[in-house]
């Protein structure tokens, strides 16, 4: 058998392995829809693409009284006033000064702006990638996190995030029940 | 179109709707799709139409309706399905009435004195298909036409309204759902937003062109091109300005479509006074002088109940019984008057009566008896402030009703409803007719408001112009001190308390400047001078909703977009005034009780380290500090009512900080006590809950340092 034959045999064997691997890949279980990978506080965080409305440069932010430090204020996007959330600050991460973008996420008629440093791309998440991960300096129940992957992508739970940032009074409007102003120092 | 014409047209539209409803019911009976119970509904509709016709003086329509009502009632009593002939005769009459109401001219001649009998009714003499109504009602054959032409106008609670311009030209109208107008307005807002951005970009482009021109090489061709470019950009800028003007015109036009004359509510007012007067046996006559004032159709619905409430109150608690009035030398029939005048983007309504009036001193006395204010506070109040006490929730009691004319009954809800609309209500110092005068200010439109833009720190705020009484630049040294609070005296010498806007909003306040800008807010007899960094000026703007999750931030009721695209915050002056007033009441109480004694602070925390840090910090700053370890112990100590401030942990055994704060706010003697929550909880829900239970400030333990703690304390009690 010639060297050429050996070489061809090796190539074919490699191709067979690749094809076999492709077959395995196609049977892997996807978890939910694809996520847009955002750079937030030096970490990669995923936002399901169906929630992502747009990404814009951060315009001038108007601070709003009585908000926690991780809610820097409000901006307007095409005439709609939107509240901003600084997830890095909330999660105790170090936000890069280069976090000059906003990922505008929305559900129904509710919008929220999440401060991000950039977008790394869009990817699928597979079940065999998931790992259990301890919460970042916080009680897990307070975190808007769905899960984390082996390569340290934290996929955000957007529904939970919307619930956590909802400052409206549970029973009746705060403006009518709070007799005086309140500050968060 | 005159007020009377408006009234007729309003009635005509209502009649069309009611007759359509009646026809539908009768069709159901004719087609055997309904049983005898439908007659009850038919009777109700006929009754409603009759009532509306009587109210506006359309006696010739009221007559047939009355006959129909009788027939339906008799038929309903038999509990049998009416015969086909009966139903046909009713439908015939309804159809004739529909034909009449389709024509404004025929409706017009129906406004006349009530006929003596059914046979004199210009439209069908009886409920009979053999007496065609349209023929009988035609202007040419109407026997009373000449009289109608010369009839005079009256508009009192006693009643009749006439004056019929037969053959008056009517402008074709269409009915449009307000929802559609709202949609149009939303589109106009979007266009306006684009216009603002275009104007901004055009301006930037023009500036760039100018810079390029300056740096040009001097070559002729380049210069020509540069000039062309500059001219084009200048033209574009002018076009965007014109575009903006057209958007404004369009916006105003749509706003106008939404306006409805206040006079269209006259029948309701007349009826309310008439009913109250009859029921209570206190004769009263309502005079309506609203001219051509108009309000947004949405607002006219929302102000309906508050107005009726005040009118009924005027009869029930203002106008004295006839025999009392006679003894006082007053006419037996009491007078109530509604006047309206347009005031910029507002309509001011004055509702006056010639009854017994309100005594400010007795109101203040009642508030002292109830423990809401101290005697010292009552003595320091102006009459306007005392009168404003009638709007406090729960002020009205049976005792109050008998001793101070019952004012205050439900007035809190009237005030709240109007304030939610951006309006206000107050008791005027001048009683127009000698009794009481309520002054209502209602925005004419819900869509655009005028405001004063101010800057404080790095934020631009908008204050409603109707609440701004004065803007002043004063030297810090010009302010006086009273009970440890700075006081500004206006041109009339009235003392007005001064607060920093930032402090009231819970934001860090800037360094005190020698020169201060003050914006004096005035609403329902209360004054407050706000310190701001600068005053930008007046603007007309559209208030946009705050983001969905920030809809209930105290003191912020909306946002507006500035020409540069940034967001300014619209302030709720009611909340600012209430916050300042609350602290004033508490300060005055404690001052009265303790004189110049050191401020006493109760610190409650189950952590020894936190208790120690807080008590040492506060003690070193000169405060008299008491410490305890759980909420229940704090609650018991507070019953001594000797503390000026509570600093509380949230998570504690027995009674947590939220519950403790809620108890304090619900307790009459303690409700004004300032509360600072110090906690490790900083999630939005915890912050929101803190605000909801009534905490004044919220400090997270991670951020707790001596300076921040003292700043928060001083902001509240020094």
Tab-separated table of N, CA, C and O in Angstrom, chain A residues 108-179:
chain	number	residue	atom	x	y	z
A	108	UNK	N	-43.826	43.001	26.231
A	108	UNK	CA	-45.089	43.723	26.076
A	108	UNK	C	-44.790	45.215	25.878
A	108	UNK	O	-44.035	45.560	24.995
A	109	UNK	N	-45.337	46.081	26.730
A	109	UNK	CA	-45.062	47.511	26.542
A	109	UNK	C	-44.023	48.032	27.515
A	109	UNK	O	-43.920	49.232	27.721
A	110	UNK	N	-43.272	47.129	28.141
A	110	UNK	CA	-42.315	47.553	29.160
A	110	UNK	C	-40.898	47.459	28.614
A	110	UNK	O	-40.497	46.417	28.092
A	111	UNK	N	-40.166	48.572	28.770
A	111	UNK	CA	-38.778	48.608	28.298
A	111	UNK	C	-37.840	48.826	29.471
A	111	UNK	O	-38.223	49.398	30.496
A	112	UNK	N	-36.608	48.400	29.288
A	112	UNK	CA	-35.584	48.571	30.306
A	112	UNK	C	-34.249	48.708	29.574
A	112	UNK	O	-34.013	48.025	28.578
A	113	UNK	N	-33.385	49.587	30.056
A	113	UNK	CA	-32.075	49.735	29.446
A	113	UNK	C	-31.012	49.124	30.340
A	113	UNK	O	-30.899	49.491	31.502
A	114	UNK	N	-30.255	48.181	29.814
A	114	UNK	CA	-29.197	47.529	30.596
A	114	UNK	C	-27.847	48.018	30.076
A	114	UNK	O	-27.567	47.918	28.873
A	115	UNK	N	-27.025	48.526	31.000
A	115	UNK	CA	-25.733	49.086	30.600
A	115	UNK	C	-24.769	47.950	30.258
A	115	UNK	O	-24.585	47.029	31.058
A	116	UNK	N	-24.175	48.024	29.082
A	116	UNK	CA	-23.249	46.969	28.648
A	116	UNK	C	-21.999	47.607	28.036
A	116	UNK	O	-22.039	48.738	27.558
A	117	UNK	N	-20.898	46.804	28.062
A	117	UNK	CA	-19.652	47.305	27.462
A	117	UNK	C	-19.581	46.935	25.987
A	117	UNK	O	-18.865	47.567	25.212
A	118	UNK	N	-20.300	45.898	25.588
A	118	UNK	CA	-20.276	45.496	24.196
A	118	UNK	C	-21.058	44.218	23.982
A	118	UNK	O	-21.609	43.646	24.922
A	119	UNK	N	-21.099	43.793	22.720
A	119	UNK	CA	-21.827	42.571	22.370
A	119	UNK	C	-20.825	41.612	21.724
A	119	UNK	O	-20.126	41.971	20.777
A	120	UNK	N	-20.758	40.390	22.266
A	120	UNK	CA	-19.783	39.420	21.759
A	120	UNK	C	-20.360	38.542	20.666
A	120	UNK	O	-19.621	37.840	19.990
A	121	UNK	N	-21.665	38.542	20.500
A	121	UNK	CA	-22.267	37.726	19.457
A	121	UNK	C	-23.536	37.057	19.932
A	121	UNK	O	-24.065	37.393	20.983
A	122	UNK	N	-23.985	36.114	19.106
A	122	UNK	CA	-25.211	35.375	19.436
A	122	UNK	C	-24.868	33.890	19.437
A	122	UNK	O	-24.117	33.427	18.576
A	123	UNK	N	-25.373	33.153	20.405
A	123	UNK	CA	-25.067	31.722	20.443
A	123	UNK	C	-26.227	30.910	20.998
A	123	UNK	O	-27.110	31.449	21.668
A	124	UNK	N	-26.183	29.630	20.677
A	124	UNK	CA	-27.147	28.685	21.238
A	124	UNK	C	-26.596	28.177	22.566
A	124	UNK	O	-25.377	28.127	22.763
A	125	UNK	N	-27.463	27.781	23.452
A	125	UNK	CA	-27.049	27.154	24.709
A	125	UNK	C	-27.569	25.711	24.707
A	125	UNK	O	-28.743	25.477	24.390
A	126	UNK	N	-26.675	24.770	25.045
A	126	UNK	CA	-27.066	23.361	25.085
A	126	UNK	C	-27.094	22.871	26.529
A	126	UNK	O	-26.338	23.365	27.380
A	127	UNK	N	-27.941	21.903	26.753
A	127	UNK	CA	-28.161	21.428	28.130
A	127	UNK	C	-26.874	20.926	28.766
A	127	UNK	O	-26.646	21.113	29.968
A	128	UNK	N	-25.997	20.291	27.936
A	128	UNK	CA	-24.785	19.723	28.531
A	128	UNK	C	-23.731	20.781	28.857
A	128	UNK	O	-22.668	20.472	29.356
A	129	UNK	N	-24.055	22.037	28.572
A	129	UNK	CA	-23.122	23.114	28.915
A	129	UNK	C	-23.384	23.693	30.295
A	129	UNK	O	-22.594	24.468	30.820
A	130	UNK	N	-24.537	23.388	30.845
A	130	UNK	CA	-24.954	24.074	32.064
A	130	UNK	C	-24.215	23.568	33.296
A	130	UNK	O	-23.948	22.389	33.418
A	131	UNK	N	-23.904	24.506	34.181
A	131	UNK	CA	-23.309	24.141	35.464
A	131	UNK	C	-24.062	24.873	36.571
A	131	UNK	O	-24.659	25.921	36.349
A	132	UNK	N	-23.997	24.299	37.764
A	132	UNK	CA	-24.570	24.995	38.908
A	132	UNK	C	-23.513	25.954	39.409
A	132	UNK	O	-22.358	25.586	39.572
A	133	UNK	N	-23.898	27.172	39.628
A	133	UNK	CA	-22.899	28.161	40.043
A	133	UNK	C	-23.430	28.966	41.216
A	133	UNK	O	-24.603	29.343	41.241
A	134	UNK	N	-22.559	29.201	42.151
A	134	UNK	CA	-22.985	29.998	43.298
A	134	UNK	C	-23.245	31.433	42.860
A	134	UNK	O	-22.644	31.938	41.919
A	135	UNK	N	-24.140	32.045	43.571
A	135	UNK	CA	-24.491	33.427	43.233
A	135	UNK	C	-23.299	34.350	43.451
A	135	UNK	O	-22.409	34.060	44.230
A	136	UNK	N	-23.354	35.465	42.740
A	136	UNK	CA	-22.246	36.412	42.819
A	136	UNK	C	-22.483	37.362	43.984
A	136	UNK	O	-23.266	38.296	43.875
A	137	UNK	N	-21.856	37.087	45.103
A	137	UNK	CA	-21.914	37.946	46.296
A	137	UNK	C	-23.339	38.222	46.769
A	137	UNK	O	-23.618	39.206	47.400
A	138	UNK	N	-24.275	37.409	46.409
A	138	UNK	CA	-25.664	37.714	46.753
A	138	UNK	C	-26.433	36.430	47.018
A	138	UNK	O	-26.067	35.355	46.566
A	139	UNK	N	-27.539	36.603	47.685
A	139	UNK	CA	-28.465	35.497	47.820
A	139	UNK	C	-29.028	35.187	46.440
A	139	UNK	O	-29.453	36.074	45.714
A	140	UNK	N	-29.015	33.911	46.058
A	140	UNK	CA	-29.417	33.544	44.705
A	140	UNK	C	-30.836	33.993	44.376
A	140	UNK	O	-31.145	34.323	43.225
A	141	UNK	N	-31.695	34.019	45.369
A	141	UNK	CA	-33.086	34.375	45.092
A	141	UNK	C	-33.232	35.820	44.641
A	141	UNK	O	-34.228	36.202	44.066
A	142	UNK	N	-32.221	36.638	44.922
A	142	UNK	CA	-32.297	38.045	44.534
A	142	UNK	C	-31.719	38.286	43.147
A	142	UNK	O	-31.715	39.407	42.677
A	143	UNK	N	-31.191	37.227	42.533
A	143	UNK	CA	-30.501	37.444	41.271
A	143	UNK	C	-31.358	37.077	40.075
A	143	UNK	O	-32.027	36.053	40.071
A	144	UNK	N	-31.286	37.892	39.036
A	144	UNK	CA	-32.033	37.593	37.819
A	144	UNK	C	-31.233	36.685	36.894
A	144	UNK	O	-30.921	37.052	35.778
A	145	UNK	N	-30.878	35.507	37.391
A	145	UNK	CA	-30.005	34.609	36.618
A	145	UNK	C	-30.727	33.293	36.363
A	145	UNK	O	-31.279	32.692	37.274
A	146	UNK	N	-30.746	32.872	35.111
A	146	UNK	CA	-31.375	31.579	34.776
A	146	UNK	C	-30.393	30.439	35.019
A	146	UNK	O	-30.682	29.485	35.691
A	147	UNK	N	-29.233	30.570	34.438
A	147	UNK	CA	-28.214	29.539	34.625
A	147	UNK	C	-26.881	30.044	34.102
A	147	UNK	O	-26.799	31.117	33.493
A	148	UNK	N	-25.843	29.208	34.343
A	148	UNK	CA	-24.503	29.560	33.870
A	148	UNK	C	-23.945	28.376	33.078
A	148	UNK	O	-24.270	27.223	33.374
A	149	UNK	N	-23.135	28.670	32.096
A	149	UNK	CA	-22.547	27.597	31.285
A	149	UNK	C	-21.114	27.299	31.748
A	149	UNK	O	-20.532	28.078	32.512
A	150	UNK	N	-20.568	26.208	31.239
A	150	UNK	CA	-19.210	25.814	31.621
A	150	UNK	C	-18.190	26.906	31.288
A	150	UNK	O	-17.212	27.085	31.994
A	151	UNK	N	-18.436	27.598	30.187
A	151	UNK	CA	-17.481	28.652	29.813
A	151	UNK	C	-17.848	30.004	30.436
A	151	UNK	O	-17.500	31.059	29.905
A	152	UNK	N	-18.597	29.948	31.554
A	152	UNK	CA	-18.882	31.120	32.380
A	152	UNK	C	-19.730	32.183	31.686
A	152	UNK	O	-19.532	33.374	31.870
A	153	UNK	N	-20.668	31.733	30.889
A	153	UNK	CA	-21.676	32.665	30.375
A	153	UNK	C	-22.874	32.608	31.326
A	153	UNK	O	-23.435	31.533	31.559
A	154	UNK	N	-23.225	33.757	31.888
A	154	UNK	CA	-24.384	33.819	32.785
A	154	UNK	C	-25.596	34.254	31.971
A	154	UNK	O	-25.600	35.350	31.401
A	155	UNK	N	-26.569	33.398	31.885
A	155	UNK	CA	-27.768	33.731	31.111
A	155	UNK	C	-28.796	34.363	32.047
A	155	UNK	O	-29.165	33.782	33.078
A	156	UNK	N	-29.223	35.560	31.700
A	156	UNK	CA	-30.094	36.328	32.587
A	156	UNK	C	-31.548	35.864	32.480
A	156	UNK	O	-32.020	35.499	31.398
A	157	UNK	N	-32.205	35.924	33.620
A	157	UNK	CA	-33.637	35.647	33.670
A	157	UNK	C	-34.350	36.996	33.545
A	157	UNK	O	-34.481	37.744	34.517
A	158	UNK	N	-34.766	37.316	32.346
A	158	UNK	CA	-35.296	38.664	32.080
A	158	UNK	C	-36.623	38.896	32.810
A	158	UNK	O	-36.888	39.993	33.306
A	159	UNK	N	-37.448	37.873	32.864
A	159	UNK	CA	-38.719	38.042	33.576
A	159	UNK	C	-38.458	38.387	35.045
A	159	UNK	O	-39.108	39.243	35.628
A	160	UNK	N	-37.481	37.694	35.621
A	160	UNK	CA	-37.119	37.950	37.022
A	160	UNK	C	-36.530	39.374	37.157
A	160	UNK	O	-36.814	40.082	38.107
A	161	UNK	N	-35.736	39.754	36.182
A	161	UNK	CA	-35.147	41.095	36.211
A	161	UNK	C	-36.249	42.155	36.204
A	161	UNK	O	-36.208	43.112	36.984
A	162	UNK	N	-37.238	41.981	35.338
A	162	UNK	CA	-38.333	42.949	35.289
A	162	UNK	C	-39.076	42.991	36.626
A	162	UNK	O	-39.484	44.049	37.081
A	163	UNK	N	-39.243	41.828	37.232
A	163	UNK	CA	-39.955	41.807	38.525
A	163	UNK	C	-39.130	42.507	39.599
A	163	UNK	O	-39.668	43.249	40.433
A	164	UNK	N	-37.827	42.321	39.571
A	164	UNK	CA	-36.967	42.885	40.621
A	164	UNK	C	-36.838	44.401	40.517
A	164	UNK	O	-36.655	45.082	41.523
A	165	UNK	N	-36.892	44.924	39.308
A	165	UNK	CA	-36.720	46.371	39.165
A	165	UNK	C	-38.043	47.131	39.239
A	165	UNK	O	-38.068	48.347	39.110
A	166	UNK	N	-39.116	46.412	39.453
A	166	UNK	CA	-40.419	47.068	39.520
A	166	UNK	C	-40.585	47.726	40.888
A	166	UNK	O	-40.786	47.052	41.891
A	167	UNK	N	-40.467	49.050	40.923
A	167	UNK	CA	-40.531	49.765	42.201
A	167	UNK	C	-41.938	50.232	42.535
A	167	UNK	O	-42.146	50.937	43.505
A	168	UNK	N	-42.892	49.866	41.734
A	168	UNK	CA	-44.247	50.309	42.032
A	168	UNK	C	-44.748	49.615	43.296
A	168	UNK	O	-44.409	48.466	43.557
A	169	UNK	N	-45.549	50.363	44.068
A	169	UNK	CA	-46.094	49.800	45.295
A	169	UNK	C	-46.928	48.575	44.991
A	169	UNK	O	-47.532	48.458	43.935
A	170	UNK	N	-46.917	47.653	45.908
A	170	UNK	CA	-47.646	46.411	45.673
A	170	UNK	C	-49.156	46.602	45.802
A	170	UNK	O	-49.929	45.991	45.111
A	171	UNK	N	-49.572	47.475	46.765
A	171	UNK	CA	-51.008	47.597	47.002
A	171	UNK	C	-51.576	48.896	46.443
A	171	UNK	O	-52.580	48.916	45.772
A	172	UNK	N	-50.909	49.999	46.738
A	172	UNK	CA	-51.400	51.255	46.209
A	172	UNK	C	-50.215	52.153	45.910
A	172	UNK	O	-49.107	51.913	46.386
A	173	UNK	N	-50.415	53.189	45.098
A	173	UNK	CA	-49.276	54.005	44.678
A	173	UNK	C	-48.512	54.589	45.862
A	173	UNK	O	-49.109	55.079	46.816
A	174	UNK	N	-47.207	54.537	45.770
A	174	UNK	CA	-46.372	55.072	46.836
A	174	UNK	C	-46.629	56.554	47.016
A	174	UNK	O	-46.642	57.062	48.124
A	175	UNK	N	-46.862	57.250	45.896
A	175	UNK	CA	-47.000	58.698	45.980
A	175	UNK	C	-48.164	59.101	46.867
A	175	UNK	O	-48.211	60.202	47.362
A	176	UNK	N	-49.135	58.196	47.029
A	176	UNK	CA	-50.273	58.539	47.867
A	176	UNK	C	-50.102	58.030	49.290
A	176	UNK	O	-50.783	58.471	50.184
A	177	UNK	N	-49.232	57.058	49.466
A	177	UNK	CA	-49.111	56.516	50.813
A	177	UNK	C	-47.892	57.060	51.539
A	177	UNK	O	-47.863	57.119	52.748
A	178	UNK	N	-46.887	57.445	50.784
A	178	UNK	CA	-45.684	57.941	51.441
A	178	UNK	C	-45.872	59.418	51.754
A	178	UNK	O	-45.989	60.225	50.843
A	179	UNK	N	-45.942	59.773	53.014
A	179	UNK	CA	-46.241	61.154	53.339
A	179	UNK	C	-45.070	62.093	53.093
A	179	UNK	O	-45.245	63.293	53.068
